[in-house]
CSV table of C-alpha atoms in Angstrom, one decimal:
chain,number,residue,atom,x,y,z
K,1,UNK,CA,-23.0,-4.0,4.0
K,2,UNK,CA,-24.5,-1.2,1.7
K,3,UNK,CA,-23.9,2.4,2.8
K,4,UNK,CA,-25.2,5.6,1.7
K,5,UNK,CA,-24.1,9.0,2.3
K,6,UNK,CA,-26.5,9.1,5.1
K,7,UNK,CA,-24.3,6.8,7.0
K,8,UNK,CA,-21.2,8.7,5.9
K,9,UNK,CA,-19.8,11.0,8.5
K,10,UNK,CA,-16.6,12.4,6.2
K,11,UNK,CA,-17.5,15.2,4.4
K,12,UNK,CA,-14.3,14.4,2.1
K,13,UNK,CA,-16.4,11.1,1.1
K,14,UNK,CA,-19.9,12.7,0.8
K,15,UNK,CA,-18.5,15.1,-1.5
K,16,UNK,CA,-16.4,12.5,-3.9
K,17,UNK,CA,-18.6,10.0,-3.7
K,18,UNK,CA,-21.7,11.8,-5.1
K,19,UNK,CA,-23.6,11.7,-1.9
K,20,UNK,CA,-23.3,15.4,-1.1
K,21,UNK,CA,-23.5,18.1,-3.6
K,22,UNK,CA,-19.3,19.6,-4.2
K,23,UNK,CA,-20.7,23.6,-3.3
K,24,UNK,CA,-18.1,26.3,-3.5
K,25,UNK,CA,-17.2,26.2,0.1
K,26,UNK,CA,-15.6,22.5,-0.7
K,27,UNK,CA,-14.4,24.0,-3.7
K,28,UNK,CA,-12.4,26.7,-2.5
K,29,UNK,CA,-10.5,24.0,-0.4
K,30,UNK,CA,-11.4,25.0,3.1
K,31,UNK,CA,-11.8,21.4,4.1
K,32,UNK,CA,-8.0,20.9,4.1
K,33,UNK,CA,-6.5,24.6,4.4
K,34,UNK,CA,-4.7,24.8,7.3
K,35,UNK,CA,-4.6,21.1,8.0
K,36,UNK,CA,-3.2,19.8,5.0
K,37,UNK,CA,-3.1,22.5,2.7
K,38,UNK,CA,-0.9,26.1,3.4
K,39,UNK,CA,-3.8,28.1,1.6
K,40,UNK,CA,-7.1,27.6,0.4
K,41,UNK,CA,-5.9,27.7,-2.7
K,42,UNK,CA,-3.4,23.9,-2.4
K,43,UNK,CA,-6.5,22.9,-0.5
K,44,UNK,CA,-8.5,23.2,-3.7
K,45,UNK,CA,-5.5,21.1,-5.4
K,46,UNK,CA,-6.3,18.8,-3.0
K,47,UNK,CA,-9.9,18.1,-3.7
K,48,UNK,CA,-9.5,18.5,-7.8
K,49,UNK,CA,-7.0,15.6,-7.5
K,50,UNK,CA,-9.6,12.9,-5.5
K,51,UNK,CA,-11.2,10.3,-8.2
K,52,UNK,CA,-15.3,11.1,-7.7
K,53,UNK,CA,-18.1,10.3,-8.7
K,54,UNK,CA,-20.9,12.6,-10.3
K,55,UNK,CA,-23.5,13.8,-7.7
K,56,UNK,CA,-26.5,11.2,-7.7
K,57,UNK,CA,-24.3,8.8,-10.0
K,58,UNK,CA,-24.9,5.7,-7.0
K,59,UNK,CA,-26.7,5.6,-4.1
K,60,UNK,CA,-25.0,3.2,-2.3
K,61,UNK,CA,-21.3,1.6,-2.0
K,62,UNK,CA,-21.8,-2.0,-0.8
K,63,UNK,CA,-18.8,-4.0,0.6
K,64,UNK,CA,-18.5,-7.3,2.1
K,65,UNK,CA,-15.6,-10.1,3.1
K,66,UNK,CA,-14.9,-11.4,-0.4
K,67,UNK,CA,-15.5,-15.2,1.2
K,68,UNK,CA,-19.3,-14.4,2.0
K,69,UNK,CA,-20.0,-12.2,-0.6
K,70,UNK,CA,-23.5,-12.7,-2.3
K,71,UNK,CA,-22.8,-10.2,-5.1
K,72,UNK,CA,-20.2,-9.9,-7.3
K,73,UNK,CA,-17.9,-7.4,-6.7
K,74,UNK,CA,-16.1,-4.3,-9.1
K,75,UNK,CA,-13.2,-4.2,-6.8
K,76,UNK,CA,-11.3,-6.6,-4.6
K,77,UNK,CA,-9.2,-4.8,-1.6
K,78,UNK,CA,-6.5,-6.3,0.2
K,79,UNK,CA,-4.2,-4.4,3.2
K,80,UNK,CA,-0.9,-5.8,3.9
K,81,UNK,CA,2.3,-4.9,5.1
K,82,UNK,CA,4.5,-3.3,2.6
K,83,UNK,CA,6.1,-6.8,1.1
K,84,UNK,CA,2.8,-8.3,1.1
K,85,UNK,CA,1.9,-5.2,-1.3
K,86,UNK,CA,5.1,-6.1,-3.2
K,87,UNK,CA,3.8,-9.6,-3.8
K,88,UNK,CA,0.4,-8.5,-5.3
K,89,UNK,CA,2.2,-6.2,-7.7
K,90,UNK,CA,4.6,-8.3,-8.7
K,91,UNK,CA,1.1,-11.1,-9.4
K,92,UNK,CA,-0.7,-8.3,-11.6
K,93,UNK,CA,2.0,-7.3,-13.3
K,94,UNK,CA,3.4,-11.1,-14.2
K,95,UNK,CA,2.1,-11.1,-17.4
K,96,UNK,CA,2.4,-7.8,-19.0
K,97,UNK,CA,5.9,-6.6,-17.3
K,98,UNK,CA,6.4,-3.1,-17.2
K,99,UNK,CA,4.7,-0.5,-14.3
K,100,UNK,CA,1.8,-0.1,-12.1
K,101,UNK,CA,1.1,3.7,-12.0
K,102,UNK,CA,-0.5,4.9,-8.7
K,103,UNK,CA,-0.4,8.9,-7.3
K,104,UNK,CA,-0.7,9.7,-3.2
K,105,UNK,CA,-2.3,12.8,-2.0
K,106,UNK,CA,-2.3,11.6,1.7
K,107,UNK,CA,-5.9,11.8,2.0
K,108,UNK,CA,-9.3,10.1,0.8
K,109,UNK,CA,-7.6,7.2,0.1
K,110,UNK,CA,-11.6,5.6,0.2
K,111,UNK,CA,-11.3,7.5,-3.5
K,112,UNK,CA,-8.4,5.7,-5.1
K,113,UNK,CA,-9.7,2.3,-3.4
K,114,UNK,CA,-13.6,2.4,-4.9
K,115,UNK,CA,-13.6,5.3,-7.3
K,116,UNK,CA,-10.4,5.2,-8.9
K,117,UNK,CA,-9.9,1.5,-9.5
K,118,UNK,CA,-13.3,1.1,-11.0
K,119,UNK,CA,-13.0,4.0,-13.4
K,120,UNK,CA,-9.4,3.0,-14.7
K,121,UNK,CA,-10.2,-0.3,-14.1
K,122,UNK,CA,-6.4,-0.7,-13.1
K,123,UNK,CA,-5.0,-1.8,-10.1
K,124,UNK,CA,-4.0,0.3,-7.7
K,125,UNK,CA,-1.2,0.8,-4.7
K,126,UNK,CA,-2.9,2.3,-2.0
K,127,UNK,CA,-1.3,4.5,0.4
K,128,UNK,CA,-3.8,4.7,3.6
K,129,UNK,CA,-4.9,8.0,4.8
K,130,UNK,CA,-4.9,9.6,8.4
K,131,UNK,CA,-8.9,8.7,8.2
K,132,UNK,CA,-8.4,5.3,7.8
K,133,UNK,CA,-5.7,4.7,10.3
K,134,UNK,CA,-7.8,6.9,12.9
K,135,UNK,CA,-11.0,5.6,12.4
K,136,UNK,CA,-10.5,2.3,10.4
K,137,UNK,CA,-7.3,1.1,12.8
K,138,UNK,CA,-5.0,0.9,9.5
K,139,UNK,CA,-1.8,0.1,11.3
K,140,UNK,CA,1.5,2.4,10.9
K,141,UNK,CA,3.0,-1.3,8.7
K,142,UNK,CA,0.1,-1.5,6.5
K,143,UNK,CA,-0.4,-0.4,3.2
K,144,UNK,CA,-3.6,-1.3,0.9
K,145,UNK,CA,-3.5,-3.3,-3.0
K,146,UNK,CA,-6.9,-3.3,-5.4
K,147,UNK,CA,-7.6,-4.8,-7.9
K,148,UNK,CA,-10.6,-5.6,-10.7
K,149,UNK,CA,-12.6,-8.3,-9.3
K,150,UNK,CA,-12.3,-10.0,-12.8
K,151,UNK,CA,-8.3,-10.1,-12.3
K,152,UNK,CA,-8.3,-12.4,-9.6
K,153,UNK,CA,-7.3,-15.0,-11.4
K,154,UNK,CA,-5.0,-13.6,-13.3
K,155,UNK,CA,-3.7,-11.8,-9.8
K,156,UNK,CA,-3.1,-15.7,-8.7
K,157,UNK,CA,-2.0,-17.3,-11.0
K,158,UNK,CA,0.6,-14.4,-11.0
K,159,UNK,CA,1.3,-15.0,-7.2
K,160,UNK,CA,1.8,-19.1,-8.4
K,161,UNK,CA,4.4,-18.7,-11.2
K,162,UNK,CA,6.4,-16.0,-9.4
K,163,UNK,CA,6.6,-17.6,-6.6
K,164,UNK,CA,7.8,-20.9,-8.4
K,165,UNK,CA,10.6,-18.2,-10.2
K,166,UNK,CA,11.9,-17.8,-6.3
K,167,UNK,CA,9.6,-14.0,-5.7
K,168,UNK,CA,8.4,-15.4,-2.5
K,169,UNK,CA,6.9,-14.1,1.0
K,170,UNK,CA,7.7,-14.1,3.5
K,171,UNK,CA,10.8,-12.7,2.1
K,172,UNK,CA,13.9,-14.9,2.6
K,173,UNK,CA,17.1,-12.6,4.0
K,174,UNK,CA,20.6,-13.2,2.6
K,175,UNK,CA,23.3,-14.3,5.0
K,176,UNK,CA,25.6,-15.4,2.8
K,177,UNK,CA,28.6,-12.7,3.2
K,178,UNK,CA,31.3,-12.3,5.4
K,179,UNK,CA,31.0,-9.7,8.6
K,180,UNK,CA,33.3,-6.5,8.2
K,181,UNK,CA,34.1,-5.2,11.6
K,182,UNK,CA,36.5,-2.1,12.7
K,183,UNK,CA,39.8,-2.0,11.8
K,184,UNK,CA,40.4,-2.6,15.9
K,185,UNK,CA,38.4,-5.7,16.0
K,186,UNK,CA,40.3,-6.9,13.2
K,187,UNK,CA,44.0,-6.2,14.6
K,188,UNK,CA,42.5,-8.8,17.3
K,189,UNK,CA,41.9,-11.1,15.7
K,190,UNK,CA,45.4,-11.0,13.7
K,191,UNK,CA,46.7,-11.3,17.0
K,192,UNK,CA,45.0,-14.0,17.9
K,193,UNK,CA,45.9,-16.3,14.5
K,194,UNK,CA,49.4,-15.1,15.1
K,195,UNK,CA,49.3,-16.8,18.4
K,196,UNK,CA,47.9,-19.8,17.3
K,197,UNK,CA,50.1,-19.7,14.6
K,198,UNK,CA,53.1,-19.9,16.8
K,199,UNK,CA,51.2,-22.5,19.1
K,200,UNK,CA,51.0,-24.8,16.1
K,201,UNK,CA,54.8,-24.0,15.0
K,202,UNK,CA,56.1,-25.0,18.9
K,203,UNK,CA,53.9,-28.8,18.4
């Protein structure tokens, strides 16, 4: 699928993505003053801080289901609940250690997924934006991971070895303590070995 800013109806897309020219009235930061923003100037914040591309640079973004693309890709994008997430960062990050740096405004999150990876050429932890769960059905448990196309199989062998070292999904949960309960609960059942006690004294 290959779409150009004439099939684009978000003007926060057109704008970042090169398709639309970034005029003064975008600028200024009407788009999200009022909405997102508590002035015109944090709305400007707003749009300063989206990755973008340079007006003209492409005029298309082409996607596809990684199985049946024909093309090879710049980015790979996966959404996932949040330990799903968890798993993919702990894959890119197997070899290396340390962090994976990502930053959230809340909105354009079609930015950080094609713009931002490809210019850092980083992977990055997406946090979907009200666009995408209005008008791409994100669900309220799903987050979004991306990642170089060219780190895919660094990405699984990463998923292999840590989940050999016991980092699995889904996510085992530890039942292995003993139950508090109220100090009530616990009087009865004193009672009770009491009685039993004295049950096993009288055989």
């Amino acid at each position: 699928m290959a779409v150009s800013g004439e099939d684009l109806s978000c003007p926060i897309a057109k704008a970042a993505f090169g398709f639309e020219e970034r005029n003064e009235y975008y600028t200024s930061g009407k788009l999200g003053e009022g909405m997102y923003a508590s002035c015109g100037e944090a709305g400007a914040k707003f749009e300063e801080a989206l990755a973008k591309y340079d007006f003209g640079e492409y005029a298309y973004v082409v996607a596809a289901p990684l199985g049946r693309a024909n093309f090879t890709p710049d980015t790979v994008l996966v959404y996932g609940n949040s330990a799903q997430v968890l798993r993919l960062l702990n894959a890119c990050l197997y070899k290396k250690g340390g962090s994976l740096k990502s930053d959230f405004s809340g909105r354009g999150d079609c930015t950080d997924i094609v713009i931002k990876g490809k210019k850092t050429g980083e992977p990055q932890v997406i946090l979907p934006c009200y666009g995408d769960r209005i008008f791409g059905m994100t669900a309220d448990d799903e987050m979004a991971f991306t990642f170089p196309f060219e780190m895919g199989g660094e990405i699984v062998e990463g998923l292999e070895k840590t989940h050999a070292g016991g980092v699995r999904y889904p996510i085992p949960i530890y039942l292995r303590y003993q139950a508090e309960y109220p100090k009530s609960y616990q009087e009865l059942e004193a009672l009770w070995q009491k009685h039993r006690g004295k049950q096993g004294d009288e055989k």
